[in-house]
Amino acid sequence: LRVPRGLPALLSPAAAGVGGDPGTGRPDPTATPPRHRPARSPPLPGMAGPRGDRPARRSTRAGGGGCCWALPTGLLCAYGFFCSVRPSEPFLTRYLLGPHKNLSETQVFNEIYPVWTYSYLALLFPVFLATDYLRYKPVVLLQGLSLIVTWFMLLYAQGLRAVQVLEFFYGMGTATDIAYYSYIYSIVDVNLYQKVTSYCRSATLVGYMVGSVAGQVLVSVAGWSLFSLNVISLTSISVAFGMAWFLPMPQKSLFFHHVSSQQLGWEMKVMDCKSGSAVQDHPSVQRAPALRDLWQDFLQCYSSRTMLCWSVWWALSTCGYFQVINYAQGLWEMVQPSQSTEIYNGAVEAASTLLGAVAVFVVGHIKASWAKWGEVTLALFSFLIAAAVYIMDTVRDICVCYASYVIFRIIYMLLITIATFQIATNLSVERYALVFGVNTFIALALQTLLTLIVVDASGLGLDIFTQFMIYASYFAAISLVFLGSGIYSIVKAYRRQEQMQSSSPESQ
């Protein structure tokens, strides 16, 4: 219940400028298919090309429904907004430790919160495949239903086991978030990807900020109970679930239901010189061997050293990021107990989200040689992240903790955006989705291992301050690894340049 919805959208392919054929992501075939066939049939929606030897441009209308692209985009944005308006979320730890649930600190931190990590990891890969196979909408509905169950149990479930089941359903809701961010790419034309991605991204960010600010105002000014905030969250999610039913059902998906130029052949639009009429022709559709293509794409994507480097940082840092934001409320609770003093968790979450979005916008306009200085940049800012977590842990002042948390989130969102740009530069949409899924899976696997050892009661079950000292050391280790790798790459490039200069005719 602590992971902001902003991260997957930040990593969306269109936000990173990914291009390519949205059906296959492979280069256009050079062979030109025959121009005339005896059998004629109506054209597939949106597949008619202006010339016989060029690939067709897809229509900007929703697949299968004949709706303008604005309708599904608007519905999806409304779903994302209402799904993100959760005023109770910044106060979850206080709610669980308070009289409503009456759970102990050990139960919340060492027995309940780890369940989210385990369920997210277990469900991520099946949900990834099911999302594509079922064509997004059913999984979007599953997400809404999972979140409704989560908040209903937050209101009425009692006891340790019931709250652990609640965390499982929230893990399901988090894993199915991929359907929200990939649905729109099966509906609209590739030329609209950047626009609709910005809309969907903005909807979730605005929703999360509205929820955080509303929660803070209702608690601090109006004096509402945390139970009432959970009622508002449940109502907002229920509205989102109702809107999801009106989303058009996509007719294709990235892997299992795509219509590729290699399996389908180009649909021809040949002009009859005598009558001026267009002759439409296309062969039968064949289903792509999706799993085999996935494996081949996986091997090709990670054969690049640059891709591997940025992906390793992505997985390692995301693991640490999830741990910090999952247990930050627990740290704040230990620094300043919320039962006796006023807390401002909602304001801090809203501020970090807003400033992080500004940082993401700014870095998108910075021109830098990331291929040369990227690893050193990762090392430097990873060290700053480690310093922020260390200060959050050792300076037992709530204002310092809040400020360090805001800095932590801003730096992470900035770096993950740079990593996204670098990874997505030469990848097609579905290859980007594959890399995103694999990197996230590795991050969750590492987080699960870290949770089992450090947090879980069956492992070391360390207190919250010791945990954050380990997280600070974790980011410091990441910084050292990439500092060494970056220095090695720079020295290697410098020596290569010297060798080229010494072997040039001018130097002889």
PDB file of N, CA and C in Angstrom, residues 54-137:
ATOM      1  N   ARG A  54       4.749  -0.196 -49.142  1.00  0.00           N
ATOM      2  CA  ARG A  54       5.081   0.380 -47.846  1.00  0.00           C
ATOM      3  C   ARG A  54       4.130  -0.150 -46.794  1.00  0.00           C
ATOM      4  N   PRO A  55       4.576  -0.246 -45.533  1.00  0.00           N
ATOM      5  CA  PRO A  55       3.698  -0.736 -44.483  1.00  0.00           C
ATOM      6  C   PRO A  55       2.558   0.228 -44.223  1.00  0.00           C
ATOM      7  N   ALA A  56       1.446  -0.336 -43.795  1.00  0.00           N
ATOM      8  CA  ALA A  56       0.269   0.481 -43.551  1.00  0.00           C
ATOM      9  C   ALA A  56       0.396   1.233 -42.246  1.00  0.00           C
ATOM     10  N   ARG A  57      -0.153   2.432 -42.207  1.00  0.00           N
ATOM     11  CA  ARG A  57      -0.249   3.179 -40.963  1.00  0.00           C
ATOM     12  C   ARG A  57      -1.554   2.829 -40.293  1.00  0.00           C
ATOM     13  N   ARG A  58      -1.463   2.611 -38.999  1.00  0.00           N
ATOM     14  CA  ARG A  58      -2.662   2.240 -38.281  1.00  0.00           C
ATOM     15  C   ARG A  58      -3.572   3.441 -38.094  1.00  0.00           C
ATOM     16  N   SER A  59      -4.831   3.142 -38.025  1.00  0.00           N
ATOM     17  CA  SER A  59      -5.797   4.202 -37.782  1.00  0.00           C
ATOM     18  C   SER A  59      -5.651   4.727 -36.373  1.00  0.00           C
ATOM     19  N   THR A  60      -6.052   5.964 -36.156  1.00  0.00           N
ATOM     20  CA  THR A  60      -6.029   6.545 -34.823  1.00  0.00           C
ATOM     21  C   THR A  60      -7.313   6.243 -34.075  1.00  0.00           C
ATOM     22  N   ARG A  61      -8.079   5.343 -34.560  1.00  0.00           N
ATOM     23  CA  ARG A  61      -9.301   4.979 -33.859  1.00  0.00           C
ATOM     24  C   ARG A  61      -9.094   3.707 -33.062  1.00  0.00           C
ATOM     25  N   ALA A  62      -9.916   3.552 -32.049  1.00  0.00           N
ATOM     26  CA  ALA A  62      -9.782   2.391 -31.187  1.00  0.00           C
ATOM     27  C   ALA A  62     -10.055   1.138 -31.971  1.00  0.00           C
ATOM     28  N   GLY A  63      -9.253   0.099 -31.667  1.00  0.00           N
ATOM     29  CA  GLY A  63      -9.407  -1.138 -32.387  1.00  0.00           C
ATOM     30  C   GLY A  63     -10.697  -1.829 -32.058  1.00  0.00           C
ATOM     31  N   GLY A  64     -11.401  -2.200 -33.089  1.00  0.00           N
ATOM     32  CA  GLY A  64     -12.569  -3.026 -32.899  1.00  0.00           C
ATOM     33  C   GLY A  64     -13.815  -2.274 -32.517  1.00  0.00           C
ATOM     34  N   GLY A  65     -13.713  -1.112 -31.874  1.00  0.00           N
ATOM     35  CA  GLY A  65     -14.896  -0.448 -31.399  1.00  0.00           C
ATOM     36  C   GLY A  65     -15.339   0.701 -32.263  1.00  0.00           C
ATOM     37  N   GLY A  66     -14.464   1.172 -33.171  1.00  0.00           N
ATOM     38  CA  GLY A  66     -14.803   2.298 -34.005  1.00  0.00           C
ATOM     39  C   GLY A  66     -14.868   3.607 -33.245  1.00  0.00           C
ATOM     40  N   CYS A  67     -14.368   3.635 -31.991  1.00  0.00           N
ATOM     41  CA  CYS A  67     -14.423   4.839 -31.180  1.00  0.00           C
ATOM     42  C   CYS A  67     -13.225   5.720 -31.465  1.00  0.00           C
ATOM     43  N   CYS A  68     -13.392   7.007 -31.312  1.00  0.00           N
ATOM     44  CA  CYS A  68     -12.263   7.920 -31.406  1.00  0.00           C
ATOM     45  C   CYS A  68     -11.281   7.600 -30.291  1.00  0.00           C
ATOM     46  N   TRP A  69      -9.988   7.838 -30.547  1.00  0.00           N
ATOM     47  CA  TRP A  69      -8.972   7.514 -29.545  1.00  0.00           C
ATOM     48  C   TRP A  69      -9.181   8.288 -28.249  1.00  0.00           C
ATOM     49  N   ALA A  70      -9.853   9.426 -28.308  1.00  0.00           N
ATOM     50  CA  ALA A  70     -10.046  10.239 -27.108  1.00  0.00           C
ATOM     51  C   ALA A  70     -10.944   9.544 -26.090  1.00  0.00           C
ATOM     52  N   LEU A  71     -11.891   8.711 -26.550  1.00  0.00           N
ATOM     53  CA  LEU A  71     -12.809   8.052 -25.619  1.00  0.00           C
ATOM     54  C   LEU A  71     -12.093   7.049 -24.719  1.00  0.00           C
ATOM     55  N   PRO A  72     -11.375   6.050 -25.274  1.00  0.00           N
ATOM     56  CA  PRO A  72     -10.671   5.126 -24.376  1.00  0.00           C
ATOM     57  C   PRO A  72      -9.587   5.811 -23.558  1.00  0.00           C
ATOM     58  N   THR A  73      -8.935   6.818 -24.138  1.00  0.00           N
ATOM     59  CA  THR A  73      -7.909   7.538 -23.381  1.00  0.00           C
ATOM     60  C   THR A  73      -8.527   8.277 -22.204  1.00  0.00           C
ATOM     61  N   GLY A  74      -9.648   8.941 -22.445  1.00  0.00           N
ATOM     62  CA  GLY A  74     -10.328   9.653 -21.365  1.00  0.00           C
ATOM     63  C   GLY A  74     -10.816   8.719 -20.273  1.00  0.00           C
ATOM     64  N   LEU A  75     -11.396   7.578 -20.680  1.00  0.00           N
ATOM     65  CA  LEU A  75     -11.860   6.604 -19.689  1.00  0.00           C
ATOM     66  C   LEU A  75     -10.702   6.039 -18.877  1.00  0.00           C
ATOM     67  N   LEU A  76      -9.594   5.736 -19.563  1.00  0.00           N
ATOM     68  CA  LEU A  76      -8.444   5.178 -18.858  1.00  0.00           C
ATOM     69  C   LEU A  76      -7.838   6.206 -17.898  1.00  0.00           C
ATOM     70  N   CYS A  77      -7.769   7.457 -18.321  1.00  0.00           N
ATOM     71  CA  CYS A  77      -7.250   8.502 -17.436  1.00  0.00           C
ATOM     72  C   CYS A  77      -8.155   8.689 -16.219  1.00  0.00           C
ATOM     73  N   ALA A  78      -9.463   8.632 -16.445  1.00  0.00           N
ATOM     74  CA  ALA A  78     -10.390   8.741 -15.320  1.00  0.00           C
ATOM     75  C   ALA A  78     -10.211   7.570 -14.360  1.00  0.00           C
ATOM     76  N   TYR A  79     -10.027   6.377 -14.926  1.00  0.00           N
ATOM     77  CA  TYR A  79      -9.767   5.204 -14.083  1.00  0.00           C
ATOM     78  C   TYR A  79      -8.491   5.400 -13.269  1.00  0.00           C
ATOM     79  N   GLY A  80      -7.418   5.834 -13.940  1.00  0.00           N
ATOM     80  CA  GLY A  80      -6.154   6.033 -13.245  1.00  0.00           C
ATOM     81  C   GLY A  80      -6.243   7.097 -12.171  1.00  0.00           C
ATOM     82  N   PHE A  81      -6.981   8.170 -12.447  1.00  0.00           N
ATOM     83  CA  PHE A  81      -7.122   9.246 -11.462  1.00  0.00           C
ATOM     84  C   PHE A  81      -7.837   8.755 -10.209  1.00  0.00           C
ATOM     85  N   PHE A  82      -9.027   8.183 -10.387  1.00  0.00           N
ATOM     86  CA  PHE A  82      -9.807   7.760  -9.225  1.00  0.00           C
ATOM     87  C   PHE A  82      -9.146   6.593  -8.488  1.00  0.00           C
ATOM     88  N   CYS A  83      -8.416   5.756  -9.224  1.00  0.00           N
ATOM     89  CA  CYS A  83      -7.715   4.650  -8.583  1.00  0.00           C
ATOM     90  C   CYS A  83      -6.569   5.163  -7.706  1.00  0.00           C
ATOM     91  N   SER A  84      -6.048   6.349  -8.025  1.00  0.00           N
ATOM     92  CA  SER A  84      -4.909   6.903  -7.292  1.00  0.00           C
ATOM     93  C   SER A  84      -5.323   7.834  -6.166  1.00  0.00           C
ATOM     94  N   VAL A  85      -6.584   8.238  -6.123  1.00  0.00           N
ATOM     95  CA  VAL A  85      -7.051   9.114  -5.046  1.00  0.00           C
ATOM     96  C   VAL A  85      -7.290   8.253  -3.807  1.00  0.00           C
ATOM     97  N   ARG A  86      -6.251   8.120  -3.003  1.00  0.00           N
ATOM     98  CA  ARG A  86      -6.315   7.297  -1.788  1.00  0.00           C
ATOM     99  C   ARG A  86      -5.796   8.129  -0.616  1.00  0.00           C
ATOM    100  N   PRO A  87      -6.628   8.957  -0.019  1.00  0.00           N
ATOM    101  CA  PRO A  87      -6.157   9.840   1.062  1.00  0.00           C
ATOM    102  C   PRO A  87      -5.658   9.098   2.290  1.00  0.00           C
ATOM    103  N   SER A  88      -6.021   7.839   2.428  1.00  0.00           N
ATOM    104  CA  SER A  88      -5.596   7.079   3.610  1.00  0.00           C
ATOM    105  C   SER A  88      -4.201   6.487   3.471  1.00  0.00           C
ATOM    106  N   GLU A  89      -3.656   6.420   2.253  1.00  0.00           N
ATOM    107  CA  GLU A  89      -2.416   5.690   2.025  1.00  0.00           C
ATOM    108  C   GLU A  89      -1.217   6.251   2.788  1.00  0.00           C
ATOM    109  N   PRO A  90      -1.012   7.581   2.860  1.00  0.00           N
ATOM    110  CA  PRO A  90       0.146   8.071   3.618  1.00  0.00           C
ATOM    111  C   PRO A  90       0.068   7.799   5.116  1.00  0.00           C
ATOM    112  N   PHE A  91      -1.092   7.370   5.600  1.00  0.00           N
ATOM    113  CA  PHE A  91      -1.273   7.151   7.034  1.00  0.00           C
ATOM    114  C   PHE A  91      -1.527   5.678   7.357  1.00  0.00           C
ATOM    115  N   LEU A  92      -1.085   4.795   6.475  1.00  0.00           N
ATOM    116  CA  LEU A  92      -1.365   3.375   6.649  1.00  0.00           C
ATOM    117  C   LEU A  92      -0.739   2.818   7.922  1.00  0.00           C
ATOM    118  N   THR A  93       0.542   3.103   8.144  1.00  0.00           N
ATOM    119  CA  THR A  93       1.215   2.564   9.329  1.00  0.00           C
ATOM    120  C   THR A  93       0.538   3.045  10.604  1.00  0.00           C
ATOM    121  N   ARG A  94       0.207   4.318  10.646  1.00  0.00           N
ATOM    122  CA  ARG A  94      -0.492   4.856  11.820  1.00  0.00           C
ATOM    123  C   ARG A  94      -1.831   4.158  12.011  1.00  0.00           C
ATOM    124  N   TYR A  95      -2.524   3.857  10.931  1.00  0.00           N
ATOM    125  CA  TYR A  95      -3.830   3.190  11.015  1.00  0.00           C
ATOM    126  C   TYR A  95      -3.692   1.771  11.561  1.00  0.00           C
ATOM    127  N   LEU A  96      -2.677   1.041  11.074  1.00  0.00           N
ATOM    128  CA  LEU A  96      -2.494  -0.344  11.517  1.00  0.00           C
ATOM    129  C   LEU A  96      -2.046  -0.421  12.971  1.00  0.00           C
ATOM    130  N   LEU A  97      -1.242   0.543  13.406  1.00  0.00           N
ATOM    131  CA  LEU A  97      -0.764   0.538  14.790  1.00  0.00           C
ATOM    132  C   LEU A  97      -1.781   1.124  15.762  1.00  0.00           C
ATOM    133  N   GLY A  98      -2.776   1.823  15.233  1.00  0.00           N
ATOM    134  CA  GLY A  98      -3.752   2.503  16.074  1.00  0.00           C
ATOM    135  C   GLY A  98      -4.839   1.580  16.583  1.00  0.00           C
ATOM    136  N   PRO A  99      -5.865   2.161  17.199  1.00  0.00           N
ATOM    137  CA  PRO A  99      -6.932   1.361  17.820  1.00  0.00           C
ATOM    138  C   PRO A  99      -7.805   0.606  16.823  1.00  0.00           C
ATOM    139  N   HIS A 100      -7.804   1.006  15.546  1.00  0.00           N
ATOM    140  CA  HIS A 100      -8.648   0.320  14.569  1.00  0.00           C
ATOM    141  C   HIS A 100      -8.186  -1.115  14.338  1.00  0.00           C
ATOM    142  N   LYS A 101      -6.874  -1.344  14.272  1.00  0.00           N
ATOM    143  CA  LYS A 101      -6.338  -2.692  14.053  1.00  0.00           C
ATOM    144  C   LYS A 101      -5.577  -3.208  15.272  1.00  0.00           C
ATOM    145  N   ASN A 102      -4.990  -2.288  16.029  1.00  0.00           N
ATOM    146  CA  ASN A 102      -4.320  -2.642  17.282  1.00  0.00           C
ATOM    147  C   ASN A 102      -3.233  -3.698  17.083  1.00  0.00           C
ATOM    148  N   LEU A 103      -2.417  -3.493  16.054  1.00  0.00           N
ATOM    149  CA  LEU A 103      -1.314  -4.414  15.782  1.00  0.00           C
ATOM    150  C   LEU A 103      -0.023  -3.853  16.366  1.00  0.00           C
ATOM    151  N   SER A 104       0.915  -4.732  16.660  1.00  0.00           N
ATOM    152  CA  SER A 104       2.193  -4.298  17.217  1.00  0.00           C
ATOM    153  C   SER A 104       3.147  -3.893  16.099  1.00  0.00           C
ATOM    154  N   GLU A 105       4.213  -3.196  16.477  1.00  0.00           N
ATOM    155  CA  GLU A 105       5.208  -2.771  15.499  1.00  0.00           C
ATOM    156  C   GLU A 105       5.877  -3.966  14.834  1.00  0.00           C
ATOM    157  N   THR A 106       6.184  -4.982  15.608  1.00  0.00           N
ATOM    158  CA  THR A 106       6.813  -6.184  15.048  1.00  0.00           C
ATOM    159  C   THR A 106       5.897  -6.867  14.047  1.00  0.00           C
ATOM    160  N   GLN A 107       4.612  -6.944  14.350  1.00  0.00           N
ATOM    161  CA  GLN A 107       3.663  -7.569  13.424  1.00  0.00           C
ATOM    162  C   GLN A 107       3.570  -6.789  12.117  1.00  0.00           C
ATOM    163  N   VAL A 108       3.500  -5.466  12.205  1.00  0.00           N
ATOM    164  CA  VAL A 108       3.342  -4.642  11.004  1.00  0.00           C
ATOM    165  C   VAL A 108       4.594  -4.681  10.143  1.00  0.00           C
ATOM    166  N   PHE A 109       5.767  -4.450  10.751  1.00  0.00           N
ATOM    167  CA  PHE A 109       7.001  -4.307   9.983  1.00  0.00           C
ATOM    168  C   PHE A 109       7.603  -5.639   9.562  1.00  0.00           C
ATOM    169  N   ASN A 110       7.495  -6.657  10.408  1.00  0.00           N
ATOM    170  CA  ASN A 110       8.204  -7.913  10.158  1.00  0.00           C
ATOM    171  C   ASN A 110       7.322  -9.059   9.682  1.00  0.00           C
ATOM    172  N   GLU A 111       5.995  -8.920   9.791  1.00  0.00           N
ATOM    173  CA  GLU A 111       5.114 -10.023   9.404  1.00  0.00           C
ATOM    174  C   GLU A 111       4.070  -9.634   8.364  1.00  0.00           C
ATOM    175  N   ILE A 112       3.675  -8.375   8.319  1.00  0.00           N
ATOM    176  CA  ILE A 112       2.611  -7.948   7.397  1.00  0.00           C
ATOM    177  C   ILE A 112       3.183  -7.336   6.129  1.00  0.00           C
ATOM    178  N   TYR A 113       4.017  -6.324   6.256  1.00  0.00           N
ATOM    179  CA  TYR A 113       4.552  -5.648   5.074  1.00  0.00           C
ATOM    180  C   TYR A 113       5.335  -6.573   4.136  1.00  0.00           C
ATOM    181  N   PRO A 114       6.087  -7.567   4.636  1.00  0.00           N
ATOM    182  CA  PRO A 114       6.795  -8.456   3.698  1.00  0.00           C
ATOM    183  C   PRO A 114       5.874  -9.239   2.769  1.00  0.00           C
ATOM    184  N   VAL A 115       4.612  -9.441   3.149  1.00  0.00           N
ATOM    185  CA  VAL A 115       3.693 -10.218   2.311  1.00  0.00           C
ATOM    186  C   VAL A 115       3.491  -9.538   0.964  1.00  0.00           C
ATOM    187  N   TRP A 116       3.477  -8.206   0.948  1.00  0.00           N
ATOM    188  CA  TRP A 116       3.331  -7.491  -0.328  1.00  0.00           C
ATOM    189  C   TRP A 116       4.460  -7.851  -1.278  1.00  0.00           C
ATOM    190  N   THR A 117       5.687  -7.875  -0.778  1.00  0.00           N
ATOM    191  CA  THR A 117       6.843  -8.194  -1.623  1.00  0.00           C
ATOM    192  C   THR A 117       6.722  -9.594  -2.201  1.00  0.00           C
ATOM    193  N   TYR A 118       6.373 -10.565  -1.361  1.00  0.00           N
ATOM    194  CA  TYR A 118       6.295 -11.956  -1.820  1.00  0.00           C
ATOM    195  C   TYR A 118       5.183 -12.134  -2.848  1.00  0.00           C
ATOM    196  N   SER A 119       4.020 -11.545  -2.596  1.00  0.00           N
ATOM    197  CA  SER A 119       2.897 -11.712  -3.526  1.00  0.00           C
ATOM    198  C   SER A 119       3.159 -10.991  -4.842  1.00  0.00           C
ATOM    199  N   TYR A 120       3.757  -9.827  -4.791  1.00  0.00           N
ATOM    200  CA  TYR A 120       4.092  -9.080  -6.010  1.00  0.00           C
ATOM    201  C   TYR A 120       5.035  -9.895  -6.882  1.00  0.00           C
ATOM    202  N   LEU A 121       6.068 -10.472  -6.274  1.00  0.00           N
ATOM    203  CA  LEU A 121       7.024 -11.280  -7.033  1.00  0.00           C
ATOM    204  C   LEU A 121       6.357 -12.514  -7.624  1.00  0.00           C
ATOM    205  N   ALA A 122       5.537 -13.204  -6.833  1.00  0.00           N
ATOM    206  CA  ALA A 122       4.914 -14.441  -7.296  1.00  0.00           C
ATOM    207  C   ALA A 122       3.933 -14.200  -8.435  1.00  0.00           C
ATOM    208  N   LEU A 123       3.281 -13.040  -8.437  1.00  0.00           N
ATOM    209  CA  LEU A 123       2.229 -12.774  -9.421  1.00  0.00           C
ATOM    210  C   LEU A 123       2.716 -12.020 -10.649  1.00  0.00           C
ATOM    211  N   LEU A 124       3.917 -11.433 -10.593  1.00  0.00           N
ATOM    212  CA  LEU A 124       4.345 -10.535 -11.664  1.00  0.00           C
ATOM    213  C   LEU A 124       4.416 -11.228 -13.017  1.00  0.00           C
ATOM    214  N   PHE A 125       5.123 -12.354 -13.113  1.00  0.00           N
ATOM    215  CA  PHE A 125       5.284 -13.011 -14.412  1.00  0.00           C
ATOM    216  C   PHE A 125       3.969 -13.594 -14.931  1.00  0.00           C
ATOM    217  N   PRO A 126       3.170 -14.323 -14.117  1.00  0.00           N
ATOM    218  CA  PRO A 126       1.867 -14.781 -14.628  1.00  0.00           C
ATOM    219  C   PRO A 126       0.971 -13.634 -15.080  1.00  0.00           C
ATOM    220  N   VAL A 127       0.979 -12.542 -14.337  1.00  0.00           N
ATOM    221  CA  VAL A 127       0.154 -11.396 -14.721  1.00  0.00           C
ATOM    222  C   VAL A 127       0.670 -10.764 -16.005  1.00  0.00           C
ATOM    223  N   PHE A 128       1.999 -10.731 -16.178  1.00  0.00           N
ATOM    224  CA  PHE A 128       2.597 -10.179 -17.394  1.00  0.00           C
ATOM    225  C   PHE A 128       2.098 -10.931 -18.625  1.00  0.00           C
ATOM    226  N   LEU A 129       2.081 -12.266 -18.559  1.00  0.00           N
ATOM    227  CA  LEU A 129       1.604 -13.067 -19.686  1.00  0.00           C
ATOM    228  C   LEU A 129       0.086 -12.981 -19.835  1.00  0.00           C
ATOM    229  N   ALA A 130      -0.631 -13.042 -18.703  1.00  0.00           N
ATOM    230  CA  ALA A 130      -2.090 -13.004 -18.760  1.00  0.00           C
ATOM    231  C   ALA A 130      -2.592 -11.666 -19.295  1.00  0.00           C
ATOM    232  N   THR A 131      -1.901 -10.594 -18.962  1.00  0.00           N
ATOM    233  CA  THR A 131      -2.300  -9.270 -19.443  1.00  0.00           C
ATOM    234  C   THR A 131      -2.309  -9.221 -20.962  1.00  0.00           C
ATOM    235  N   ASP A 132      -1.255  -9.749 -21.567  1.00  0.00           N
ATOM    236  CA  ASP A 132      -1.164  -9.736 -23.024  1.00  0.00           C
ATOM    237  C   ASP A 132      -2.128 -10.743 -23.644  1.00  0.00           C
ATOM    238  N   TYR A 133      -2.228 -11.934 -23.060  1.00  0.00           N
ATOM    239  CA  TYR A 133      -3.072 -12.984 -23.631  1.00  0.00           C
ATOM    240  C   TYR A 133      -4.557 -12.609 -23.553  1.00  0.00           C
ATOM    241  N   LEU A 134      -4.976 -12.013 -22.440  1.00  0.00           N
ATOM    242  CA  LEU A 134      -6.381 -11.644 -22.250  1.00  0.00           C
ATOM    243  C   LEU A 134      -6.707 -10.266 -22.821  1.00  0.00           C
ATOM    244  N   ARG A 135      -5.694  -9.581 -23.350  1.00  0.00           N
ATOM    245  CA  ARG A 135      -5.857  -8.284 -24.003  1.00  0.00           C
ATOM    246  C   ARG A 135      -6.304  -7.186 -23.020  1.00  0.00           C
ATOM    247  N   TYR A 136      -5.606  -7.097 -21.927  1.00  0.00           N
ATOM    248  CA  TYR A 136      -5.566  -5.926 -21.049  1.00  0.00           C
ATOM    249  C   TYR A 136      -6.826  -5.669 -20.231  1.00  0.00           C
ATOM    250  N   LYS A 137      -7.971  -5.495 -20.854  1.00  0.00           N
ATOM    251  CA  LYS A 137      -9.143  -5.037 -20.110  1.00  0.00           C
ATOM    252  C   LYS A 137      -9.514  -5.962 -18.952  1.00  0.00           C
TER     253      LYS A 137
END
